[in-house]
Amino acid sequence: MISPMKSLAAILVVGAAFASHADDAAWFDVKGAYSFDVASAYISRGKVSEDRPIQVNEMRVDTGLGPFGRVGLWYWNFSSLTDRCQHKHRRFVPEQNYGLFHAYDVKIAEGWSFSNEVMVEWQTFHGEKPENGPSVYEWRIKQSLNNPYATPYWNGRFTVSPLAWNYYQVGLKRTFKIAPWLTLAPNAAMDFADGAGCRKRFGARPEGDYHSGAVSALGELTAVFPVTDDFSFHATVGQFGVINQKGRGNLHGVNRRDLTYGQVGFKLTF
């Protein structure tokens, strides 16, 4: 396994390769963001893990490294708001995730830029039944082509330990400023995984294993209501569906094949 120090060095090297193109020249200007959300379901990496409401907390703190972009810390947790999965894990904060990331933008032309983020992440689990699962170690990559029209993006999550598997999401999004107090952001995406990832998402199949390919698809619309420059409310409605036919046949109970979902919350930046 790669050590945390080697992981940090790899993240910094990636940004250094683009240092001369970085758009943010600030040094050590600490910024942060916190978001509070209530979602109707827990959907992660192409799978409905819980089909009842959850509460989510997310926080990021980063600092500028001049022409080398930004480096920071990320934290995420959730709590179940019903007893739907209490036979599997406790309701209060059964999962906490920690990350160290490096982000940088490459300016291409006026109004066009290439955004990049590389993160090393640790997932920890608490109160699982009959016993806690092992911590998960993975890499995350996010890239998007920002422009005045529509923004294509892709996200990758590459789990290293305790089981190696890969997940990808490819999507297209656009932001429309309807009024000073309202912004609408439609988003459409597809999820993909390798064979090990499909098996992790859908479970083993005694009649044959999975192949790499599409897992699921979603379409959603997010409305953002700014209150101040640093505080806003948001609401999302979306439709999720598993499109892997072998996987659909292997999903039951809380792991819904199709689901209409919603999410509401607020975001504070500082």
Tab-separated table of C-alpha atoms in Angstrom:
chain	number	residue	atom	x	y	z
A	1	MET	CA	0.000	0.000	0.000
A	2	ILE	CA	1.169	3.531	-0.803
A	3	SER	CA	2.011	5.478	2.339
A	4	PRO	CA	0.164	8.754	3.119
A	5	MET	CA	3.388	10.755	2.656
A	6	LYS	CA	3.985	9.269	-0.794
A	7	SER	CA	0.351	9.978	-1.659
A	8	LEU	CA	0.751	13.623	-0.645
A	9	ALA	CA	3.926	13.919	-2.712
A	10	ALA	CA	2.153	12.489	-5.763
A	11	ILE	CA	-0.692	15.005	-5.421
A	12	LEU	CA	1.710	17.950	-5.230
A	13	VAL	CA	3.731	16.736	-8.221
A	14	VAL	CA	0.616	16.602	-10.393
A	15	GLY	CA	-0.148	20.256	-9.646
A	16	ALA	CA	3.464	21.315	-10.101
A	17	ALA	CA	3.373	20.053	-13.690
A	18	PHE	CA	0.776	22.741	-14.430
A	19	ALA	CA	2.212	25.459	-12.188
A	20	SER	CA	2.927	27.917	-14.987
A	21	HIS	CA	-0.724	27.727	-16.106
A	22	ALA	CA	-2.385	27.999	-12.695
A	23	ASP	CA	-4.856	30.861	-12.431
A	24	ASP	CA	-4.833	31.322	-8.642
A	25	ALA	CA	-1.666	33.135	-7.492
A	26	ALA	CA	-2.656	33.654	-3.843
A	27	TRP	CA	-0.443	32.285	-1.079
A	28	PHE	CA	-1.840	30.878	2.193
A	29	ASP	CA	-5.293	32.491	1.902
A	30	VAL	CA	-7.335	30.038	3.951
A	31	LYS	CA	-10.850	29.346	2.654
A	32	GLY	CA	-13.520	26.925	3.775
A	33	ALA	CA	-17.017	25.646	3.120
A	34	TYR	CA	-19.589	23.709	5.141
A	35	SER	CA	-22.818	22.199	3.830
A	36	PHE	CA	-25.752	20.633	5.673
A	37	ASP	CA	-28.161	18.423	3.716
A	38	VAL	CA	-31.136	16.157	4.219
A	39	ALA	CA	-31.513	13.666	1.377
A	40	SER	CA	-34.376	11.250	0.730
A	41	ALA	CA	-31.902	8.400	0.083
A	42	TYR	CA	-28.219	7.491	0.232
A	43	ILE	CA	-27.024	7.002	-3.359
A	44	SER	CA	-23.325	6.395	-3.867
A	45	ARG	CA	-21.302	5.177	-6.836
A	46	GLY	CA	-24.244	3.856	-8.824
A	47	LYS	CA	-26.047	2.170	-5.930
A	48	VAL	CA	-28.925	3.030	-3.604
A	49	SER	CA	-27.359	2.055	-0.277
A	50	GLU	CA	-30.317	3.308	1.784
A	51	ASP	CA	-33.761	4.235	0.440
A	52	ARG	CA	-34.863	6.345	3.402
A	53	PRO	CA	-33.827	9.873	4.498
A	54	ILE	CA	-30.329	10.612	5.712
A	55	GLN	CA	-28.576	13.741	7.008
A	56	VAL	CA	-25.211	14.681	5.498
A	57	ASN	CA	-22.432	17.015	6.701
A	58	GLU	CA	-19.547	18.043	4.460
A	59	MET	CA	-16.628	20.415	5.113
A	60	ARG	CA	-13.620	21.583	3.112
A	61	VAL	CA	-10.740	23.819	4.219
A	62	ASP	CA	-7.932	24.764	1.827
A	63	THR	CA	-5.152	27.243	1.322
A	64	GLY	CA	-3.495	28.774	-1.728
A	65	LEU	CA	-0.022	27.737	-2.869
A	66	GLY	CA	0.518	30.577	-5.317
A	67	PRO	CA	0.929	29.260	-8.870
A	68	PHE	CA	0.753	25.671	-7.571
A	69	GLY	CA	-3.027	25.742	-6.967
A	70	ARG	CA	-4.639	24.902	-3.638
A	71	VAL	CA	-4.214	22.131	-1.080
A	72	GLY	CA	-6.713	21.244	1.625
A	73	LEU	CA	-8.618	18.857	3.856
A	74	TRP	CA	-12.066	17.357	3.288
A	75	TYR	CA	-14.492	15.690	5.726
A	76	TRP	CA	-17.867	13.969	5.171
A	77	ASN	CA	-20.331	12.013	7.312
A	78	PHE	CA	-23.941	10.904	7.276
A	79	SER	CA	-26.575	9.743	9.762
A	80	SER	CA	-29.681	7.663	9.087
A	81	LEU	CA	-32.929	9.424	9.980
A	82	THR	CA	-34.988	6.220	10.159
A	83	ASP	CA	-34.449	2.688	11.468
A	84	ARG	CA	-34.635	1.209	7.944
A	85	CYS	CA	-31.020	-0.066	8.095
A	86	GLN	CA	-30.581	-0.312	11.843
A	87	HIS	CA	-30.107	-4.069	11.502
A	88	LYS	CA	-26.941	-3.281	9.457
A	89	HIS	CA	-25.438	-0.304	11.304
A	90	ARG	CA	-26.164	2.297	13.966
A	91	ARG	CA	-28.151	5.361	12.937
A	92	PHE	CA	-25.827	8.132	14.181
A	93	VAL	CA	-22.759	8.683	11.973
A	94	PRO	CA	-22.108	5.107	10.805
A	95	GLU	CA	-19.609	6.423	8.241
A	96	GLN	CA	-16.967	9.167	8.313
A	97	ASN	CA	-14.681	9.985	5.387
A	98	TYR	CA	-11.474	12.037	5.422
A	99	GLY	CA	-9.520	13.368	2.466
A	100	LEU	CA	-6.419	15.322	1.524
A	101	PHE	CA	-6.683	17.058	-1.851
A	102	HIS	CA	-4.830	19.234	-4.326
A	103	ALA	CA	-6.804	21.381	-6.796
A	104	TYR	CA	-5.722	23.624	-9.629
A	105	ASP	CA	-7.188	25.286	-12.731
A	106	VAL	CA	-5.588	25.619	-16.146
A	107	LYS	CA	-6.824	28.654	-18.081
A	108	ILE	CA	-7.363	27.859	-21.753
A	109	ALA	CA	-8.991	31.031	-23.110
A	110	GLU	CA	-11.341	33.774	-21.989
A	111	GLY	CA	-14.192	32.042	-20.164
A	112	TRP	CA	-12.630	28.599	-20.606
A	113	SER	CA	-10.648	26.660	-17.991
A	114	PHE	CA	-9.744	23.082	-17.111
A	115	SER	CA	-10.379	22.273	-13.418
A	116	ASN	CA	-8.548	19.417	-11.707
A	117	GLU	CA	-8.675	17.872	-8.258
A	118	VAL	CA	-6.788	14.867	-6.918
A	119	MET	CA	-7.676	13.454	-3.501
A	120	VAL	CA	-6.508	10.615	-1.316
A	121	GLU	CA	-9.356	9.441	0.941
A	122	TRP	CA	-9.924	7.239	3.968
A	123	GLN	CA	-13.408	5.884	4.741
A	124	THR	CA	-14.155	4.676	8.272
A	125	PHE	CA	-17.231	2.806	9.524
A	126	HIS	CA	-18.771	2.680	12.992
A	127	GLY	CA	-21.411	0.573	14.704
A	128	GLU	CA	-21.757	-1.933	11.875
A	129	LYS	CA	-23.375	-5.277	12.625
A	130	PRO	CA	-22.144	-7.878	13.374
A	131	GLU	CA	-18.808	-6.031	13.365
A	132	ASN	CA	-17.238	-2.949	11.830
A	133	GLY	CA	-15.871	-3.281	8.313
A	134	PRO	CA	-12.246	-2.342	7.611
A	135	SER	CA	-11.295	1.198	6.671
A	136	VAL	CA	-11.208	1.891	2.934
A	137	TYR	CA	-8.324	3.634	1.196
A	138	GLU	CA	-8.857	5.146	-2.253
A	139	TRP	CA	-7.853	7.822	-4.749
A	140	ARG	CA	-10.298	10.317	-6.247
A	141	ILE	CA	-9.914	12.393	-9.398
A	142	LYS	CA	-12.243	15.158	-10.660
A	143	GLN	CA	-11.838	17.030	-13.924
A	144	SER	CA	-14.138	19.427	-15.758
A	145	LEU	CA	-13.973	21.709	-18.781
A	146	ASN	CA	-15.552	24.968	-17.622
A	147	ASN	CA	-17.014	27.195	-20.339
A	148	PRO	CA	-19.979	29.522	-21.002
A	149	TYR	CA	-22.078	26.782	-22.627
A	150	ALA	CA	-22.230	23.318	-21.004
A	151	THR	CA	-19.608	21.787	-18.710
A	152	PRO	CA	-18.510	18.202	-19.397
A	153	TYR	CA	-16.897	16.439	-16.445
A	154	TRP	CA	-15.727	13.104	-15.157
A	155	ASN	CA	-15.025	11.733	-11.686
A	156	GLY	CA	-12.965	8.668	-10.867
A	157	ARG	CA	-12.713	6.735	-7.614
A	158	PHE	CA	-10.049	4.048	-7.427
A	159	THR	CA	-10.261	1.886	-4.312
A	160	VAL	CA	-6.910	0.413	-3.325
A	161	SER	CA	-7.639	-1.390	-0.037
A	162	PRO	CA	-9.067	-3.664	1.245
A	163	LEU	CA	-10.542	-4.536	-2.181
A	164	ALA	CA	-9.247	-3.050	-5.447
A	165	TRP	CA	-11.994	-1.756	-7.754
A	166	ASN	CA	-12.632	1.236	-9.988
A	167	TYR	CA	-15.616	3.538	-10.512
A	168	TYR	CA	-16.156	6.360	-13.003
A	169	GLN	CA	-18.856	8.967	-13.575
A	170	VAL	CA	-19.179	10.967	-16.800
A	171	GLY	CA	-21.630	13.847	-17.021
A	172	LEU	CA	-22.720	17.162	-18.460
A	173	LYS	CA	-24.020	20.133	-16.456
A	174	ARG	CA	-25.036	23.728	-17.022
A	175	THR	CA	-25.814	26.661	-14.728
A	176	PHE	CA	-28.504	29.230	-15.498
A	177	LYS	CA	-28.801	32.428	-13.448
A	178	ILE	CA	-32.550	33.032	-13.540
A	179	ALA	CA	-32.549	35.973	-11.114
A	180	PRO	CA	-30.253	37.427	-8.433
A	181	TRP	CA	-31.986	35.139	-5.932
A	182	LEU	CA	-32.206	31.956	-8.075
A	183	THR	CA	-29.791	29.761	-10.043
A	184	LEU	CA	-30.825	26.520	-11.774
A	185	ALA	CA	-28.330	23.761	-12.580
A	186	PRO	CA	-29.436	20.706	-14.609
A	187	ASN	CA	-27.093	17.716	-14.559
A	188	ALA	CA	-27.065	14.381	-16.379
A	189	ALA	CA	-24.546	11.603	-15.711
A	190	MET	CA	-23.754	7.931	-16.205
A	191	ASP	CA	-21.868	5.672	-13.810
A	192	PHE	CA	-19.374	3.013	-14.896
A	193	ALA	CA	-17.312	0.370	-13.083
A	194	ASP	CA	-14.917	-2.446	-13.799
A	195	GLY	CA	-15.925	-6.061	-13.173
A	196	ALA	CA	-14.839	-5.947	-9.528
A	197	GLY	CA	-16.751	-2.672	-9.088
A	198	CYS	CA	-19.959	-4.155	-10.522
A	199	ARG	CA	-19.611	-7.116	-8.171
A	200	LYS	CA	-19.126	-4.684	-5.264
A	201	ARG	CA	-22.221	-2.686	-6.292
A	202	PHE	CA	-24.553	-5.596	-7.088
A	203	GLY	CA	-23.228	-8.629	-5.226
A	204	ALA	CA	-21.956	-11.956	-6.543
A	205	ARG	CA	-23.840	-13.823	-9.288
A	206	PRO	CA	-23.643	-17.627	-9.095
A	207	GLU	CA	-24.534	-17.895	-12.795
A	208	GLY	CA	-21.617	-15.760	-13.987
A	209	ASP	CA	-19.503	-12.722	-13.223
A	210	TYR	CA	-19.864	-9.131	-14.427
A	211	HIS	CA	-18.009	-7.311	-17.179
A	212	SER	CA	-16.749	-3.734	-17.069
A	213	GLY	CA	-19.326	-1.238	-18.275
A	214	ALA	CA	-22.230	1.028	-17.462
A	215	VAL	CA	-23.795	0.744	-14.015
A	216	SER	CA	-26.482	3.423	-13.707
A	217	ALA	CA	-27.691	6.810	-14.942
A	218	LEU	CA	-29.227	9.872	-13.351
A	219	GLY	CA	-30.740	13.203	-14.251
A	220	GLU	CA	-31.278	15.986	-11.742
A	221	LEU	CA	-32.077	19.654	-11.329
A	222	THR	CA	-30.626	21.787	-8.521
A	223	ALA	CA	-31.974	25.183	-7.480
A	224	VAL	CA	-29.696	27.509	-5.488
A	225	PHE	CA	-31.098	30.448	-3.524
A	226	PRO	CA	-28.298	32.879	-2.519
A	227	VAL	CA	-28.940	34.839	0.673
A	228	THR	CA	-25.525	36.522	0.914
A	229	ASP	CA	-22.212	36.066	-0.876
A	230	ASP	CA	-21.294	33.435	1.724
A	231	PHE	CA	-24.608	31.704	2.476
A	232	SER	CA	-27.178	29.966	0.284
A	233	PHE	CA	-29.971	27.404	0.357
A	234	HIS	CA	-30.280	24.668	-2.251
A	235	ALA	CA	-32.721	21.964	-3.320
A	236	THR	CA	-32.314	19.061	-5.754
A	237	VAL	CA	-34.766	16.660	-7.390
A	238	GLY	CA	-33.523	13.754	-9.493
A	239	GLN	CA	-34.222	10.388	-11.063
A	240	PHE	CA	-31.833	7.444	-10.640
A	241	GLY	CA	-31.889	4.131	-12.463
A	242	VAL	CA	-29.681	1.044	-12.691
A	243	ILE	CA	-29.030	0.262	-16.357
A	244	ASN	CA	-26.777	-2.783	-15.896
A	245	GLN	CA	-29.187	-5.632	-16.644
A	246	LYS	CA	-27.246	-8.269	-14.722
A	247	GLY	CA	-27.037	-5.875	-11.771
A	248	ARG	CA	-30.757	-5.008	-11.842
A	249	GLY	CA	-31.643	-8.640	-11.414
A	250	ASN	CA	-29.432	-8.925	-8.359
A	251	LEU	CA	-30.797	-5.933	-6.405
A	252	HIS	CA	-33.469	-6.253	-3.722
A	253	GLY	CA	-34.786	-4.475	-0.621
A	254	VAL	CA	-33.237	-1.089	0.157
A	255	ASN	CA	-30.992	-1.349	-2.911
A	256	ARG	CA	-33.619	0.042	-5.259
A	257	ARG	CA	-33.240	-0.350	-9.021
A	258	ASP	CA	-35.020	2.933	-9.807
A	259	LEU	CA	-35.653	5.839	-7.500
A	260	THR	CA	-36.865	9.430	-7.575
A	261	TYR	CA	-34.916	11.354	-4.953
A	262	GLY	CA	-34.655	14.801	-3.421
A	263	GLN	CA	-32.255	16.790	-1.296
A	264	VAL	CA	-32.431	20.113	0.548
A	265	GLY	CA	-29.846	22.014	2.567
A	266	PHE	CA	-27.635	25.045	2.934
A	267	LYS	CA	-24.011	25.971	2.257
A	268	LEU	CA	-21.797	28.374	4.193
A	269	THR	CA	-18.435	29.585	2.856
A	270	PHE	CA	-15.796	31.415	4.871
